[in-house]
């Protein structure tokens, strides 16, 4: 049985002591789960899902806490403190996550948040993070199709828009002129693949591209009107931020959906809103 450092492992409890439980770590020997993390009723012979990392003395230790990122994942984390060797990030565990100076793009400051990649250092075999996230993005060509829903972590602001990490694996770009809402670095959102270029780069949008987007939202809008007594106070003159606050779509998509419902004679447009026919 191999232990995956920096990830969740399911291990068997081998013995109970006053300060916790010892778990079967296979070739790594017994691993301590401190008493503060032991679930009520857990006893020798049980199997338990734990996160394995290194304590302050570089010994394997288990916890039932969930870190903000595991090895192999990207996350936006806050700097808790710094010293002459680098910065230490709060990632939800007792021991903070180390970012050496060589893995920082700019000198990290306490209280600020940075997008990083969590990995095992090749030399020391310690868990650490790097702000040079582009080094950890997949070089393979994605097999996404246009309109595919993906999870995004906004990574960097550029002149063209925002770079985003796609499904914790690829790099993509959201163009400024196609955004209908404000984004910020470190934000996690869902988006859609607009296209995968020949060079493997991914163009992204926040709304489903093409006619399907309008048809999908038209159905949502119709159900909203029905659920609210047959009318809504929003219309094509409503501010874009009000439309987005209620539906999470752009004013352009909203107007196209209203037009779609109107052409199908499902709604009537009024000065103070939209009403079911």
mmCIF file of C-alpha atoms in Angstrom:
data_model
loop_
_atom_site.group_PDB
_atom_site.id
_atom_site.type_symbol
_atom_site.label_atom_id
_atom_site.label_comp_id
_atom_site.label_asym_id
_atom_site.label_seq_id
_atom_site.Cartn_x
_atom_site.Cartn_y
_atom_site.Cartn_z
ATOM 1 C CA UNK A 1 0.000 0.000 0.000
ATOM 2 C CA UNK A 2 1.459 3.362 -1.029
ATOM 3 C CA UNK A 3 0.715 6.571 0.848
ATOM 4 C CA UNK A 4 -0.125 9.603 -1.299
ATOM 5 C CA UNK A 5 1.430 12.570 0.466
ATOM 6 C CA UNK A 6 -0.583 15.755 0.236
ATOM 7 C CA UNK A 7 -3.785 13.900 -0.620
ATOM 8 C CA UNK A 8 -6.624 12.018 1.055
ATOM 9 C CA UNK A 9 -5.982 8.358 1.854
ATOM 10 C CA UNK A 10 -8.228 5.674 3.351
ATOM 11 C CA UNK A 11 -6.268 3.906 6.099
ATOM 12 C CA UNK A 12 -7.002 1.279 8.736
ATOM 13 C CA UNK A 13 -6.771 2.097 12.444
ATOM 14 C CA UNK A 14 -4.211 -0.238 14.069
ATOM 15 C CA UNK A 15 -4.132 0.978 17.670
ATOM 16 C CA UNK A 16 -5.453 3.578 20.069
ATOM 17 C CA UNK A 17 -3.271 5.672 22.399
ATOM 18 C CA UNK A 18 -3.994 8.486 24.830
ATOM 19 C CA UNK A 19 -3.008 11.138 22.268
ATOM 20 C CA UNK A 20 -4.814 9.723 19.222
ATOM 21 C CA UNK A 21 -4.896 6.797 16.832
ATOM 22 C CA UNK A 22 -2.163 5.112 14.830
ATOM 23 C CA UNK A 23 -3.040 4.249 11.251
ATOM 24 C CA UNK A 24 -1.529 1.607 8.986
ATOM 25 C CA UNK A 25 0.726 3.475 6.563
ATOM 26 C CA UNK A 26 2.063 0.341 4.868
ATOM 27 C CA UNK A 27 5.717 0.783 3.906
ATOM 28 C CA UNK A 28 5.716 4.176 5.659
ATOM 29 C CA UNK A 29 4.933 2.586 9.017
ATOM 30 C CA UNK A 30 2.311 3.771 11.452
ATOM 31 C CA UNK A 31 0.934 7.308 11.029
ATOM 32 C CA UNK A 32 -0.515 9.308 13.911
ATOM 33 C CA UNK A 33 -3.975 10.796 13.792
ATOM 34 C CA UNK A 34 -3.926 13.265 16.731
ATOM 35 C CA UNK A 35 -6.774 12.974 19.241
ATOM 36 C CA UNK A 36 -8.287 16.333 18.276
ATOM 37 C CA UNK A 37 -9.123 14.913 14.816
ATOM 38 C CA UNK A 38 -10.409 11.473 15.849
ATOM 39 C CA UNK A 39 -14.113 11.020 14.966
ATOM 40 C CA UNK A 40 -16.323 9.890 17.820
ATOM 41 C CA UNK A 41 -16.537 6.113 18.054
ATOM 42 C CA UNK A 42 -13.587 5.430 15.753
ATOM 43 C CA UNK A 43 -11.651 2.360 16.959
ATOM 44 C CA UNK A 44 -8.964 -0.147 15.884
ATOM 45 C CA UNK A 45 -10.019 -2.110 12.820
ATOM 46 C CA UNK A 46 -12.024 0.768 11.356
ATOM 47 C CA UNK A 47 -11.033 2.416 8.093
ATOM 48 C CA UNK A 48 -10.907 6.192 7.988
ATOM 49 C CA UNK A 49 -10.389 8.777 5.251
ATOM 50 C CA UNK A 50 -7.610 11.196 6.223
ATOM 51 C CA UNK A 51 -5.374 13.800 4.637
ATOM 52 C CA UNK A 52 -1.661 13.003 4.943
ATOM 53 C CA UNK A 53 0.973 15.729 5.246
ATOM 54 C CA UNK A 54 4.149 16.490 7.210
ATOM 55 C CA UNK A 55 4.194 17.996 10.707
ATOM 56 C CA UNK A 56 6.709 20.598 11.902
ATOM 57 C CA UNK A 57 9.297 17.860 12.415
ATOM 58 C CA UNK A 58 8.774 16.524 8.858
ATOM 59 C CA UNK A 59 6.996 13.384 10.089
ATOM 60 C CA UNK A 60 3.957 11.953 8.332
ATOM 61 C CA UNK A 61 0.795 12.932 10.175
ATOM 62 C CA UNK A 62 -2.913 12.479 9.449
ATOM 63 C CA UNK A 63 -5.848 14.839 9.831
ATOM 64 C CA UNK A 64 -9.566 14.724 9.135
ATOM 65 C CA UNK A 65 -9.489 18.426 8.285
ATOM 66 C CA UNK A 66 -9.938 19.356 4.637
ATOM 67 C CA UNK A 67 -7.200 21.583 3.183
ATOM 68 C CA UNK A 68 -8.066 24.343 0.727
ATOM 69 C CA UNK A 69 -5.992 22.500 -1.884
ATOM 70 C CA UNK A 70 -4.362 19.099 -2.304
ATOM 71 C CA UNK A 71 -1.176 18.237 -4.147
ATOM 72 C CA UNK A 72 -1.782 18.694 -7.870
ATOM 73 C CA UNK A 73 -4.423 21.411 -7.406
ATOM 74 C CA UNK A 74 -4.523 25.173 -7.936
ATOM 75 C CA UNK A 75 -6.001 27.542 -5.343
ATOM 76 C CA UNK A 76 -6.044 31.172 -4.252
ATOM 77 C CA UNK A 77 -4.546 31.327 -0.749
ATOM 78 C CA UNK A 78 -3.727 34.055 1.750
ATOM 79 C CA UNK A 79 -0.242 34.709 3.107
ATOM 80 C CA UNK A 80 -0.192 34.138 6.878
ATOM 81 C CA UNK A 81 3.444 35.069 7.547
ATOM 82 C CA UNK A 82 6.849 35.377 5.926
ATOM 83 C CA UNK A 83 10.482 34.843 6.911
ATOM 84 C CA UNK A 84 13.938 34.938 5.330
ATOM 85 C CA UNK A 85 13.176 31.807 3.275
ATOM 86 C CA UNK A 86 9.816 32.669 1.751
ATOM 87 C CA UNK A 87 6.103 32.937 2.504
ATOM 88 C CA UNK A 88 3.677 30.674 4.358
ATOM 89 C CA UNK A 89 0.086 30.344 3.169
ATOM 90 C CA UNK A 90 -3.006 29.482 5.170
ATOM 91 C CA UNK A 91 -4.422 26.354 3.513
ATOM 92 C CA UNK A 92 -6.734 25.258 6.306
ATOM 93 C CA UNK A 93 -4.343 23.021 8.283
ATOM 94 C CA UNK A 94 -2.284 23.422 11.456
ATOM 95 C CA UNK A 95 0.943 23.723 9.476
ATOM 96 C CA UNK A 96 1.020 26.487 6.854
ATOM 97 C CA UNK A 97 2.007 25.887 3.227
ATOM 98 C CA UNK A 98 5.503 27.069 2.217
ATOM 99 C CA UNK A 99 6.286 29.103 -0.919
ATOM 100 C CA UNK A 100 10.058 29.639 -1.330
ATOM 101 C CA UNK A 101 11.239 32.894 -2.874
ATOM 102 C CA UNK A 102 12.244 31.074 -6.069
ATOM 103 C CA UNK A 103 8.591 30.112 -6.618
ATOM 104 C CA UNK A 104 7.233 33.657 -6.169
ATOM 105 C CA UNK A 105 6.641 35.948 -9.136
ATOM 106 C CA UNK A 106 6.618 39.000 -6.888
ATOM 107 C CA UNK A 107 7.556 39.192 -3.225
ATOM 108 C CA UNK A 108 4.499 37.907 -1.379
ATOM 109 C CA UNK A 109 2.979 40.110 1.333
ATOM 110 C CA UNK A 110 1.159 39.112 4.521
ATOM 111 C CA UNK A 111 -2.624 39.416 4.172
ATOM 112 C CA UNK A 112 -2.665 39.279 0.382
ATOM 113 C CA UNK A 113 -3.988 36.360 -1.657
ATOM 114 C CA UNK A 114 -2.197 34.639 -4.534
ATOM 115 C CA UNK A 115 -3.098 31.899 -7.000
ATOM 116 C CA UNK A 116 -0.674 29.002 -6.513
ATOM 117 C CA UNK A 117 -0.145 25.375 -7.464
ATOM 118 C CA UNK A 118 0.413 22.807 -4.694
ATOM 119 C CA UNK A 119 3.013 20.132 -5.444
ATOM 120 C CA UNK A 120 5.743 17.934 -4.001
ATOM 121 C CA UNK A 121 9.227 19.416 -4.258
ATOM 122 C CA UNK A 122 11.443 17.098 -6.326
ATOM 123 C CA UNK A 123 14.468 17.603 -4.079
ATOM 124 C CA UNK A 124 13.115 17.751 -0.535
ATOM 125 C CA UNK A 125 9.899 15.719 -1.101
ATOM 126 C CA UNK A 126 8.076 18.361 0.936
ATOM 127 C CA UNK A 127 4.676 19.800 0.107
ATOM 128 C CA UNK A 128 5.039 23.348 -1.171
ATOM 129 C CA UNK A 129 3.360 25.849 -3.464
ATOM 130 C CA UNK A 130 4.376 27.896 -6.474
ATOM 131 C CA UNK A 131 2.947 31.122 -7.870
ATOM 132 C CA UNK A 132 4.465 30.259 -11.261
ATOM 133 C CA UNK A 133 1.292 28.440 -12.201
ATOM 134 C CA UNK A 134 1.975 28.452 -15.937
ATOM 135 C CA UNK A 135 4.686 25.823 -15.326
ATOM 136 C CA UNK A 136 2.077 23.386 -14.008
ATOM 137 C CA UNK A 137 -0.600 23.724 -16.691
ATOM 138 C CA UNK A 138 -1.069 20.774 -19.038
ATOM 139 C CA UNK A 139 0.782 20.960 -22.369
ATOM 140 C CA UNK A 140 -1.675 18.536 -23.980
ATOM 141 C CA UNK A 141 -4.252 19.804 -26.457
ATOM 142 C CA UNK A 142 -7.676 19.876 -24.749
ATOM 143 C CA UNK A 143 -10.492 17.823 -26.278
ATOM 144 C CA UNK A 144 -13.255 20.243 -25.283
ATOM 145 C CA UNK A 145 -16.086 21.075 -27.665
ATOM 146 C CA UNK A 146 -17.708 24.473 -28.145
ATOM 147 C CA UNK A 147 -20.341 25.156 -25.499
ATOM 148 C CA UNK A 148 -18.912 22.689 -22.966
ATOM 149 C CA UNK A 149 -19.384 23.715 -19.323
ATOM 150 C CA UNK A 150 -16.117 24.045 -17.368
ATOM 151 C CA UNK A 151 -14.942 25.176 -13.936
ATOM 152 C CA UNK A 152 -12.668 28.201 -13.901
ATOM 153 C CA UNK A 153 -10.240 29.767 -11.454
ATOM 154 C CA UNK A 154 -9.436 33.335 -12.496
ATOM 155 C CA UNK A 155 -5.673 33.520 -12.445
ATOM 156 C CA UNK A 156 -4.322 36.735 -13.944
ATOM 157 C CA UNK A 157 -5.504 40.062 -15.434
ATOM 158 C CA UNK A 158 -4.039 40.892 -18.852
ATOM 159 C CA UNK A 159 -4.567 43.551 -21.512
ATOM 160 C CA UNK A 160 -6.916 41.190 -23.371
ATOM 161 C CA UNK A 161 -8.939 40.071 -20.370
ATOM 162 C CA UNK A 162 -8.481 37.414 -17.702
ATOM 163 C CA UNK A 163 -6.429 34.239 -17.791
ATOM 164 C CA UNK A 164 -8.212 31.342 -16.107
ATOM 165 C CA UNK A 165 -7.292 27.812 -15.064
ATOM 166 C CA UNK A 166 -9.756 25.402 -16.677
ATOM 167 C CA UNK A 167 -10.854 22.325 -14.712
ATOM 168 C CA UNK A 168 -7.681 22.483 -12.609
ATOM 169 C CA UNK A 169 -5.646 21.509 -15.662
ATOM 170 C CA UNK A 170 -5.543 23.836 -18.681
ATOM 171 C CA UNK A 171 -5.057 27.535 -19.304
ATOM 172 C CA UNK A 172 -7.716 29.645 -21.002
ATOM 173 C CA UNK A 173 -8.667 33.263 -21.656
ATOM 174 C CA UNK A 174 -11.812 35.300 -20.991
ATOM 175 C CA UNK A 175 -11.793 38.352 -23.286
ATOM 176 C CA UNK A 176 -12.530 41.712 -21.690
ATOM 177 C CA UNK A 177 -14.893 42.798 -24.466
ATOM 178 C CA UNK A 178 -17.048 39.685 -23.947
ATOM 179 C CA UNK A 179 -17.463 40.047 -20.190
ATOM 180 C CA UNK A 180 -20.730 41.326 -18.742
ATOM 181 C CA UNK A 181 -19.664 41.249 -15.105
ATOM 182 C CA UNK A 182 -16.664 42.215 -12.998
ATOM 183 C CA UNK A 183 -14.150 39.479 -12.220
ATOM 184 C CA UNK A 184 -11.244 39.390 -9.807
ATOM 185 C CA UNK A 185 -8.148 37.243 -9.490
ATOM 186 C CA UNK A 186 -8.795 34.173 -7.356
ATOM 187 C CA UNK A 187 -12.494 34.017 -8.171
ATOM 188 C CA UNK A 188 -13.994 30.611 -8.983
ATOM 189 C CA UNK A 189 -16.751 30.636 -11.601
ATOM 190 C CA UNK A 190 -18.327 28.362 -14.151
ATOM 191 C CA UNK A 191 -17.921 29.193 -17.806
ATOM 192 C CA UNK A 192 -18.092 27.706 -21.289
ATOM 193 C CA UNK A 193 -15.591 26.807 -23.948
ATOM 194 C CA UNK A 194 -15.992 29.140 -26.905
ATOM 195 C CA UNK A 195 -13.354 27.374 -28.975
ATOM 196 C CA UNK A 196 -10.116 25.415 -28.734
ATOM 197 C CA UNK A 197 -7.619 26.905 -31.173
ATOM 198 C CA UNK A 198 -5.201 24.956 -33.342
ATOM 199 C CA UNK A 199 -2.383 25.807 -30.929
ATOM 200 C CA UNK A 200 -4.395 24.275 -28.059
ATOM 201 C CA UNK A 201 -5.281 27.571 -26.389
ATOM 202 C CA UNK A 202 -8.821 27.830 -25.031
ATOM 203 C CA UNK A 203 -11.097 30.823 -25.577
ATOM 204 C CA UNK A 204 -13.701 31.054 -22.818
ATOM 205 C CA UNK A 205 -16.985 32.852 -22.208
ATOM 206 C CA UNK A 206 -19.171 33.122 -19.115
ATOM 207 C CA UNK A 207 -22.370 32.334 -21.011
ATOM 208 C CA UNK A 208 -23.208 29.410 -23.235
ATOM 209 C CA UNK A 209 -22.249 30.435 -26.775
ATOM 210 C CA UNK A 210 -24.661 30.454 -29.687
ATOM 211 C CA UNK A 211 -28.409 30.159 -30.017
ATOM 212 C CA UNK A 212 -28.598 27.454 -27.364
ATOM 213 C CA UNK A 213 -27.730 29.986 -24.684
ATOM 214 C CA UNK A 214 -30.722 32.176 -25.531
ATOM 215 C CA UNK A 215 -33.103 29.218 -25.761
ATOM 216 C CA UNK A 216 -31.913 27.884 -22.399
ATOM 217 C CA UNK A 217 -32.365 31.238 -20.702
ATOM 218 C CA UNK A 218 -35.724 31.861 -22.381
ATOM 219 C CA UNK A 219 -37.005 28.742 -20.617
ATOM 220 C CA UNK A 220 -35.583 29.985 -17.304
ATOM 221 C CA UNK A 221 -37.180 33.400 -17.784
ATOM 222 C CA UNK A 222 -40.553 31.893 -18.656
ATOM 223 C CA UNK A 223 -40.516 29.728 -15.517
ATOM 224 C CA UNK A 224 -39.523 32.758 -13.430
ATOM 225 C CA UNK A 225 -42.480 34.760 -14.757
ATOM 226 C CA UNK A 226 -44.872 31.876 -14.100
ATOM 227 C CA UNK A 227 -43.545 31.429 -10.567
ATOM 228 C CA UNK A 228 -44.041 35.119 -9.804
ATOM 229 C CA UNK A 229 -47.728 35.452 -10.550
ATOM 230 C CA UNK A 230 -47.367 35.769 -14.297
ATOM 231 C CA UNK A 231 -45.195 38.874 -14.477
ATOM 232 C CA UNK A 232 -41.766 40.372 -13.808
ATOM 233 C CA UNK A 233 -40.884 44.020 -13.281
ATOM 234 C CA UNK A 234 -37.781 43.688 -15.451
ATOM 235 C CA UNK A 235 -37.937 44.688 -19.119
ATOM 236 C CA UNK A 236 -35.574 45.677 -21.922
ATOM 237 C CA UNK A 237 -35.012 49.062 -20.263
ATOM 238 C CA UNK A 238 -33.862 47.587 -16.949
ATOM 239 C CA UNK A 239 -30.205 48.228 -15.942
ATOM 240 C CA UNK A 240 -27.773 45.464 -16.856
ATOM 241 C CA UNK A 241 -26.667 45.039 -13.235
ATOM 242 C CA UNK A 242 -30.260 44.367 -12.119
ATOM 243 C CA UNK A 243 -30.631 41.730 -14.834
ATOM 244 C CA UNK A 244 -27.404 40.056 -13.830
ATOM 245 C CA UNK A 245 -28.201 40.215 -10.094
ATOM 246 C CA UNK A 246 -31.438 38.305 -10.666
ATOM 247 C CA UNK A 247 -30.543 35.916 -13.488
ATOM 248 C CA UNK A 248 -26.748 35.882 -13.850
ATOM 249 C CA UNK A 249 -26.899 36.705 -17.583
ATOM 250 C CA UNK A 250 -25.993 39.722 -19.678
ATOM 251 C CA UNK A 251 -28.512 42.348 -20.766
ATOM 252 C CA UNK A 252 -27.973 41.199 -24.367
ATOM 253 C CA UNK A 253 -28.977 37.619 -23.563
ATOM 254 C CA UNK A 254 -31.950 38.849 -21.540
ATOM 255 C CA UNK A 255 -33.260 40.988 -24.411
ATOM 256 C CA UNK A 256 -32.833 38.167 -26.932
ATOM 257 C CA UNK A 257 -34.732 35.767 -24.663
ATOM 258 C CA UNK A 258 -37.540 38.302 -24.174
ATOM 259 C CA UNK A 259 -37.748 38.727 -27.952
ATOM 260 C CA UNK A 260 -37.856 34.958 -28.382
ATOM 261 C CA UNK A 261 -40.777 34.620 -25.950
ATOM 262 C CA UNK A 262 -42.562 37.585 -27.522
ATOM 263 C CA UNK A 263 -42.299 36.119 -31.031
ATOM 264 C CA UNK A 264 -43.785 32.874 -29.726
ATOM 265 C CA UNK A 265 -46.648 34.955 -28.246
ATOM 266 C CA UNK A 266 -45.933 33.665 -24.761
ATOM 267 C CA UNK A 267 -45.463 37.089 -23.141
ATOM 268 C CA UNK A 268 -46.728 40.637 -23.507
ATOM 269 C CA UNK A 269 -44.354 43.602 -23.129
ATOM 270 C CA UNK A 270 -45.579 46.417 -20.870
ATOM 271 C CA UNK A 271 -44.093 49.683 -19.634
ATOM 272 C CA UNK A 272 -43.641 48.330 -16.120
ATOM 273 C CA UNK A 273 -42.447 44.828 -17.002
ATOM 274 C CA UNK A 274 -43.279 41.625 -18.817
ATOM 275 C CA UNK A 275 -46.488 39.644 -18.412
ATOM 276 C CA UNK A 276 -47.635 36.189 -19.507
ATOM 277 C CA UNK A 277 -50.162 36.240 -22.374
#
